[in-house]
Coordinates of C-alpha atoms in Angstrom, one line a residue:
X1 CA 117.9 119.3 88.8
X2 CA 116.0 117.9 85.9
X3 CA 114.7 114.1 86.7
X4 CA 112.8 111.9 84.5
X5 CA 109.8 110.4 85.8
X6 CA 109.7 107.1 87.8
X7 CA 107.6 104.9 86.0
X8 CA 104.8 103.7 87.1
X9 CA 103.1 100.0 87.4
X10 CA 100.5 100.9 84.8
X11 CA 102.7 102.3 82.2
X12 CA 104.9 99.3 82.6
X13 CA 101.9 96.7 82.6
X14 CA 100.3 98.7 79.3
X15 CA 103.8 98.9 77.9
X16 CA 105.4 95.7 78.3
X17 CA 104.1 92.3 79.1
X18 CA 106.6 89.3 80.6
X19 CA 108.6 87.4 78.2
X20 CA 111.5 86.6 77.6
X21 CA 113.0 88.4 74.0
X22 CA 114.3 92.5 74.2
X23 CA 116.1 94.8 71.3
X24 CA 116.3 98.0 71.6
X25 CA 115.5 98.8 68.1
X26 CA 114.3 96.7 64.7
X27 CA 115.0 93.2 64.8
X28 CA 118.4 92.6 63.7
X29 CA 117.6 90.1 61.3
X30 CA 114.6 87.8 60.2
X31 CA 114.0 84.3 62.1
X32 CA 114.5 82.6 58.8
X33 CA 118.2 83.8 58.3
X34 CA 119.6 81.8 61.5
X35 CA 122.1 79.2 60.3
X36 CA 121.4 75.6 61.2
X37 CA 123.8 74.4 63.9
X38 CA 126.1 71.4 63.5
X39 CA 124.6 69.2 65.2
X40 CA 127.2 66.6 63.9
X41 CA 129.8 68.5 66.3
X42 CA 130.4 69.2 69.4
X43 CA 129.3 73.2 71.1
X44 CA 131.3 75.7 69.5
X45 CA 134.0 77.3 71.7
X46 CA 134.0 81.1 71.5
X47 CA 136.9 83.4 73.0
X48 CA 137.7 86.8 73.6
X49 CA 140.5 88.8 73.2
X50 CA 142.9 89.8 75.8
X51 CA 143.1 93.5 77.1
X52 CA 146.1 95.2 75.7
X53 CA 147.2 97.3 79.4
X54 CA 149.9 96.5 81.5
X55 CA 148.3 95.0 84.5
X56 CA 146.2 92.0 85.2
X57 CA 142.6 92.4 85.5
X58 CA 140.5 91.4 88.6
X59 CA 136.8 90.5 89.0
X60 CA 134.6 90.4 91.4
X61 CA 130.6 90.9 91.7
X62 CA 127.8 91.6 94.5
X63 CA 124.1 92.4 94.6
X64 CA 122.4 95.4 96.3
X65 CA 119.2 96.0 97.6
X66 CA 117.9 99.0 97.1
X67 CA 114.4 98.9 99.7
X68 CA 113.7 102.4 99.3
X69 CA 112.2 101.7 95.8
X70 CA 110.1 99.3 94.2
X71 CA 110.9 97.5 91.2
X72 CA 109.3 99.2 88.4
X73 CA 108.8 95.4 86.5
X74 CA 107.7 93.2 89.4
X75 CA 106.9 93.4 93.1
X76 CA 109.3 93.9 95.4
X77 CA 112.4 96.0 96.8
X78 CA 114.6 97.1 93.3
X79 CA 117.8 94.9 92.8
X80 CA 121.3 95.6 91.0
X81 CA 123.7 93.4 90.5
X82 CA 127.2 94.7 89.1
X83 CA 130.4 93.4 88.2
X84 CA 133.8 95.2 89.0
X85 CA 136.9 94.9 87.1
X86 CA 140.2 96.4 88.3
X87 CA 143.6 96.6 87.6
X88 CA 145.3 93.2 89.9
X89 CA 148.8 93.4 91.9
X90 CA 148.6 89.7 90.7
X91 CA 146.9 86.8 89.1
X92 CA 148.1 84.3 90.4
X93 CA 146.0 81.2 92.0
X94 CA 142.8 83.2 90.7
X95 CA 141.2 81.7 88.3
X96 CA 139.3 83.6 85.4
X97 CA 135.8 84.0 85.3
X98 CA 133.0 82.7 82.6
X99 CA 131.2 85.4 81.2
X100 CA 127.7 84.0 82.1
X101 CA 127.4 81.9 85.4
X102 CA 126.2 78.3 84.6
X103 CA 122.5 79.2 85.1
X104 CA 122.8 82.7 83.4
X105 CA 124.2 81.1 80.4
X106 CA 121.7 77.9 80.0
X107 CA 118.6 80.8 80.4
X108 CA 120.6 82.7 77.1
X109 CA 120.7 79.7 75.2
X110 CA 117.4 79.7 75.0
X111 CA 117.2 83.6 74.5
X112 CA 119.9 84.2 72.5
X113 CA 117.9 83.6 68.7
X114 CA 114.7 85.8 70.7
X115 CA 117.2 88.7 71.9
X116 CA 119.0 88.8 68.5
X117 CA 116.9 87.2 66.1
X118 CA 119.7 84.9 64.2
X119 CA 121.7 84.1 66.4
X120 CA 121.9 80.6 67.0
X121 CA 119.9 78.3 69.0
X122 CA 122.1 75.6 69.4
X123 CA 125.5 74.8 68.7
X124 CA 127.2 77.4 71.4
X125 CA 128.5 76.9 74.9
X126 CA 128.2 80.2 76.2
X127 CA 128.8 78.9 79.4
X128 CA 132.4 78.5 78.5
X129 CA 133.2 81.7 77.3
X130 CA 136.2 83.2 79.7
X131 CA 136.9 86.4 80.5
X132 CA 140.3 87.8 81.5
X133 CA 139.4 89.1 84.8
X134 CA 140.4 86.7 87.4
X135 CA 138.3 86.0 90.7
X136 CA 139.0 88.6 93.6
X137 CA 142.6 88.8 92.4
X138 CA 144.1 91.4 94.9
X139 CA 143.9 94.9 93.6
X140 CA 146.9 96.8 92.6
X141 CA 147.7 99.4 95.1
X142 CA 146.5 103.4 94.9
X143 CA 142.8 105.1 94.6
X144 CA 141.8 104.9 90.9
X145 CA 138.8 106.5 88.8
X146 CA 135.7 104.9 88.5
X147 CA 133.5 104.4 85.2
X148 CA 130.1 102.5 85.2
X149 CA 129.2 101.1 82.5
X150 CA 125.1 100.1 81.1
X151 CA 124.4 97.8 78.4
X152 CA 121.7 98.0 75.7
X153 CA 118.1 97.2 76.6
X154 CA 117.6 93.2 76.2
X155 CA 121.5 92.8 76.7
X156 CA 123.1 91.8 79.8
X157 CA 126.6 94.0 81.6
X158 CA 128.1 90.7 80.4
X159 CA 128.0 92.1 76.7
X160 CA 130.6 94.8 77.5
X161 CA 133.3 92.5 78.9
X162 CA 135.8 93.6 76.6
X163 CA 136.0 97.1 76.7
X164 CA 135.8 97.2 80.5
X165 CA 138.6 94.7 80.7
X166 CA 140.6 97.1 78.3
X167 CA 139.8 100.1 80.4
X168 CA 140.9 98.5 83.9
X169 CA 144.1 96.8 82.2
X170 CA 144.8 100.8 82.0
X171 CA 144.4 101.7 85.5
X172 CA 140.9 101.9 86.2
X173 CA 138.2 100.5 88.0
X174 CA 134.9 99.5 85.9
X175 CA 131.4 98.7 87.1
X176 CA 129.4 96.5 84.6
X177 CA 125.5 97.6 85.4
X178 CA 122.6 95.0 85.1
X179 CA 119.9 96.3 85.1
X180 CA 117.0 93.5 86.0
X181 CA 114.0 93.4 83.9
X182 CA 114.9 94.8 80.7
X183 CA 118.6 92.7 80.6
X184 CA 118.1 89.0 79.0
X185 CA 118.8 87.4 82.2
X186 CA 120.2 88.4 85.5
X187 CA 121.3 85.7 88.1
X188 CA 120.3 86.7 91.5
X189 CA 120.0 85.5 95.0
X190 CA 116.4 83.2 94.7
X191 CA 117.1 82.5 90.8
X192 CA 117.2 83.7 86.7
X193 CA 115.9 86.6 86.7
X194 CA 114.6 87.0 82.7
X195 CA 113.6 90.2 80.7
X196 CA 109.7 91.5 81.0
X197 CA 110.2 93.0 77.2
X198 CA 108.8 91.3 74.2
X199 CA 110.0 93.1 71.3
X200 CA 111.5 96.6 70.4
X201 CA 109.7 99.3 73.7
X202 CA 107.5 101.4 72.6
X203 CA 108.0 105.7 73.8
X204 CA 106.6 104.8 77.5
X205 CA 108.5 101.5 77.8
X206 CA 111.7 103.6 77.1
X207 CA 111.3 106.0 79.0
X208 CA 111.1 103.7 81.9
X209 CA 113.6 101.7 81.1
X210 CA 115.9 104.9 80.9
X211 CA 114.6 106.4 84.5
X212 CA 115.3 103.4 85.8
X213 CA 118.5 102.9 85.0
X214 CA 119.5 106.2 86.1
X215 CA 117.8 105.5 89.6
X216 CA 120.0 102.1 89.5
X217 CA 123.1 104.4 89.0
X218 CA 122.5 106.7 91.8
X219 CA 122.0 103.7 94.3
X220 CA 125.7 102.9 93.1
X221 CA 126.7 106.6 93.5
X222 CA 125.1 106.8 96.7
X223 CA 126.2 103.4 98.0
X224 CA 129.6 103.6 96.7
X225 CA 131.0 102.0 100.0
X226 CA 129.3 99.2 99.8
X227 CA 130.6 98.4 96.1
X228 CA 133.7 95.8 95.8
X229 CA 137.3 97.7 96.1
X230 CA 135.4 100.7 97.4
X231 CA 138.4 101.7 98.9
X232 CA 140.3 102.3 95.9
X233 CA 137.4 103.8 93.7
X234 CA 138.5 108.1 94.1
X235 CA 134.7 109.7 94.3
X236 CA 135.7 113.1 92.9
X237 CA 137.1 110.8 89.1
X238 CA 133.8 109.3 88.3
X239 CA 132.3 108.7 84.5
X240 CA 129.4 106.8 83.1
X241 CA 130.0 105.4 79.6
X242 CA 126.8 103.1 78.3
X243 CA 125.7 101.4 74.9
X244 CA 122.3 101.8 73.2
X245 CA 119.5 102.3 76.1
X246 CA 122.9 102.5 78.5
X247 CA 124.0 105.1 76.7
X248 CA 120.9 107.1 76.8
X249 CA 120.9 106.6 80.7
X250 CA 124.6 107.2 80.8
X251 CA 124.3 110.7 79.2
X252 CA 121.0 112.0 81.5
X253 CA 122.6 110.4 84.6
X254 CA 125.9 112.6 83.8
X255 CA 123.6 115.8 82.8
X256 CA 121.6 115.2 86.1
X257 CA 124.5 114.1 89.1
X258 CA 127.4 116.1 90.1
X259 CA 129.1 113.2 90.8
X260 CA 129.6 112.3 87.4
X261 CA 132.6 114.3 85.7
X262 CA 132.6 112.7 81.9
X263 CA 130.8 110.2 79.6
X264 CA 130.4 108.7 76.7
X265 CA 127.8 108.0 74.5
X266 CA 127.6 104.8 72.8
X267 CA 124.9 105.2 69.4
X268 CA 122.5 106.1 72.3
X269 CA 119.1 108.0 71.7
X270 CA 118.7 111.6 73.6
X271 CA 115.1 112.4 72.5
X272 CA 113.6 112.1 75.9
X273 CA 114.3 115.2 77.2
X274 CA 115.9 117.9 74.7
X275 CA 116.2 121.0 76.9
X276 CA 118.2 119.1 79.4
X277 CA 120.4 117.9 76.3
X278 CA 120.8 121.1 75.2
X279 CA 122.4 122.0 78.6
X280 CA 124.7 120.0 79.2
X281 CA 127.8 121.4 81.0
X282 CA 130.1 118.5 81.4
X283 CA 132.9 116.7 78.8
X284 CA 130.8 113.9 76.8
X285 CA 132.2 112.1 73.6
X286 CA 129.2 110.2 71.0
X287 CA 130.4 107.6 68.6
X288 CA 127.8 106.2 66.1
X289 CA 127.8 103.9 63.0
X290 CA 127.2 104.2 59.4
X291 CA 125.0 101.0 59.8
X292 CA 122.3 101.9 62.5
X293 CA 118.9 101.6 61.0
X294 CA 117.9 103.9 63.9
X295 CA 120.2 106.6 62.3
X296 CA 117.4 108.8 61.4
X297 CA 116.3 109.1 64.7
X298 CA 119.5 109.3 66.5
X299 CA 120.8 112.4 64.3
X300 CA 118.1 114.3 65.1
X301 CA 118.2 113.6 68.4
X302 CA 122.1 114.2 69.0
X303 CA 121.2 117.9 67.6
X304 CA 122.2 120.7 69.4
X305 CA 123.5 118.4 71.9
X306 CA 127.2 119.8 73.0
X307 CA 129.7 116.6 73.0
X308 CA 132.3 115.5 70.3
X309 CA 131.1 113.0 67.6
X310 CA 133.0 110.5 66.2
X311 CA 131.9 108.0 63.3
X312 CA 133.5 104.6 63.1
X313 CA 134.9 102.8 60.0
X314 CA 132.2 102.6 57.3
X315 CA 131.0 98.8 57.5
X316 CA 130.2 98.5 61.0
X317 CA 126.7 98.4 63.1
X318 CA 125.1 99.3 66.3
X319 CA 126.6 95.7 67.9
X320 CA 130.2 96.5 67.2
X321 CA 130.4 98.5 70.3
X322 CA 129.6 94.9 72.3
X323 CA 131.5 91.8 72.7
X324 CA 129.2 90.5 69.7
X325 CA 132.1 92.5 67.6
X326 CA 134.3 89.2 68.8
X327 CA 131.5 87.3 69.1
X328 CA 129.6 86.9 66.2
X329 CA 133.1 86.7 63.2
X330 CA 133.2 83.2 65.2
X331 CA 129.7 81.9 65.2
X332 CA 129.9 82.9 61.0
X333 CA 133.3 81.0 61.1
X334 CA 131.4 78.3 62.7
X335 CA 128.8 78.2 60.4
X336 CA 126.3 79.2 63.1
X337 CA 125.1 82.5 61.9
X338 CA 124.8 83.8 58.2
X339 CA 126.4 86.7 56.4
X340 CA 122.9 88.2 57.0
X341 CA 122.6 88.4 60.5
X342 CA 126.6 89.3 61.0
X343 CA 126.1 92.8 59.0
X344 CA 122.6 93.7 61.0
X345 CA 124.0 92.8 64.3
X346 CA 127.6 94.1 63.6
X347 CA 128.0 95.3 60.0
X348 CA 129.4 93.3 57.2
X349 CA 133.4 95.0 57.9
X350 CA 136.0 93.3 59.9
X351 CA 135.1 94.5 63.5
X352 CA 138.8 95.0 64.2
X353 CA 138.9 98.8 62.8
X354 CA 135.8 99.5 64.9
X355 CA 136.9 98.4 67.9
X356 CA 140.2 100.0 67.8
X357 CA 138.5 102.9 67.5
X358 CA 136.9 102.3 70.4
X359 CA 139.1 101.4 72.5
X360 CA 141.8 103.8 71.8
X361 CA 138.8 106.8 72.2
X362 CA 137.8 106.0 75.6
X363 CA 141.2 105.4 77.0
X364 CA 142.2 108.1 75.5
X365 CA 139.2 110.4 76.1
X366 CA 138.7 109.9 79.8
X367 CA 142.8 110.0 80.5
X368 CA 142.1 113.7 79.9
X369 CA 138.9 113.7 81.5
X370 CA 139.3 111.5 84.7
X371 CA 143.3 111.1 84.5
X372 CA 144.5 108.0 86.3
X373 CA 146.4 109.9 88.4
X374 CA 145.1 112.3 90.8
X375 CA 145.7 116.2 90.3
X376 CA 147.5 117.4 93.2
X377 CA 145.1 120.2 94.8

């Protein structure tokens, strides 16, 4: 079995000091397009949309220790902290949950222009933004598939609310992956923990980003158990579905674990190791955008690689496939970002097209892959 290499302290150290700004990729827009907030008004309210499944969605989130490894980006045992959304008997008396805990979403405030540059750096609550999975809502009866999803490098699991919402509305259990270090902020037991990047990672800092988070998804794998509603994930229906740098990782993770039956590749890179691309044995679907400035590089590294492709509306850009798709239409509305920074961050189209498109491929791509209902023996 093919593994990337751990990284070591010295790579990281060479490759990435500590800070607190990440993209995966060029800078989305210039510092000097960020729109002015209002300061004459109050924090703008942001929403997302519902899930469009038939049952409720739960929440609920742990830490785990994994003291068999070291952190690759400070000392100290390696920490992951997920968030797992299932389909709910009920809803009721259980309230929803903000996207970003208090702490979490006072450290992105002051990220959030650093991360992205134009977003705004004032003028949002994002400490109010509410998801539709409600707190340790009882689960809905039955064994389920499981599908773990990783964000892009510099974003937090937060980012992919949407689509995992819209997943387990349909039936299945998702696990939202931070991974600490690279993600903006992670709250943890002890604090905020905040990104070590700086800017775009260079070839080394990628690479250990992307071993990493494949390590992080084997502790999962391994310590399934210990994972909230463990006793209704099945182990023999698991994918691995991932944006950007969680994408990357999603697609070597399902090429390297046996565990892993499907995936899907979110306008990831796969440059890092081309053979084991090349061999890949297992059902993996790749959607892109016309937008990407990275498309160069991500068209010659999905060659020869054997998964279906699938190109969104023309208009849209590598953010679409994030909760900045719902996001960011609001903060223009608001008069918080410019025209600018919407295209480079999620394309100058109405997102809705996009995200359809999303939505309706991954439900319908892993109902044939990891059905919700078990295959009799």
């Amino acid at each position: 079995m093919t593994q990337l290499p751990a990284p070591s302290r010295r790579t990281v150290a060479k490759a990435a000091l500590l800070g607190a700004a990440a993209l995966l990729g060029p800078a989305v827009a210039p510092a000097a397009a960020v729109a002015p907030a209002r300061a004459q008004e109050g924090p703008t309210a942001l929403r997302l949309p519902a899930p469009t499944g038939p049952h409720p969605v739960g929440l609920r989130t742990r830490v785990l220790t994994d003291r068999s490894r070291q952190d690759p980006w400070e000392p100290g045992a390696r920490r992951v902290k997920v968030s797992v959304l299932y389909p709910a008997r009920t809803v009721r008396g259980c309230p929803r949950a903000p996207q970003l805990t208090p702490a979490e979403a006072e450290a992105f405030a002051e990220l959030a222009p650093r991360v992205h540059p134009g977003l705004p750096a004032g003028g949002v609550d994002w400490g109010a933004v509410l998801t539709h999975g409600h707190l340790d809502a009882p689960p809905l009866p039955g064994r389920r598939p499981v599908l773990f999803y990783g964000p892009g490098g510099g974003d937090s699991r937060t980012l992919g609310t949407v689509l995992a919402e819209e997943l387990a509305s349909h039936g299945r259990i998702v696990v939202l992956v931070d991974h600490p270090g690279d993600a903006s902020q992670v709250e943890l037991p002890g604090g905020v923990r905040l990104t070590v990047l700086t800017g775009p990672p260079g070839p080394e800092t990628f690479r250990a980003m992307v071993s990493t988070r494949v390590a992080d998804l084997r502790l999962l794998l391994d310590r399934l158990g210990d994972l909230p509603l463990a006793s209704a994930m099945d182990p023999r229906r698991i994918g691995v579905y991932g944006h950007s740098a969680g994408g990357t990782a999603a697609v070597h993770a399902l090429a390297t674990d046996d565990r892993i039956g499907a995936g899907v590749n979110l306008e990831g890179h796969l440059d890092l190791d081309p053979e084991l691309m090349a061999g890949l044995d297992k059902p993996l679907l790749m959607f892109r955008t016309d937008g990407f400035r990275e498309a160069a590089r991500l068209t010659r590294s999905w060659a020869g690689v054997p998964a279906r492709r699938c190109l969104l509306p023309a208009g849209s850009d590598h953010g679409v496939f994030t909760d900045y798709a719902h996001l960011v239409p609001q903060l223009q509305a608001a008069g918080l970002v410019t025209a600018d920074t919407r295209a480079a961050l999620i394309g100058p189209a109405d997102p809705a097209a996009a995200t359809a498109v999303v939505r309706h491929g991954l439900r319908s791509f892993f109902a044939r892959r990891l059905p919700a209902r078990a295959r009799r023996a």
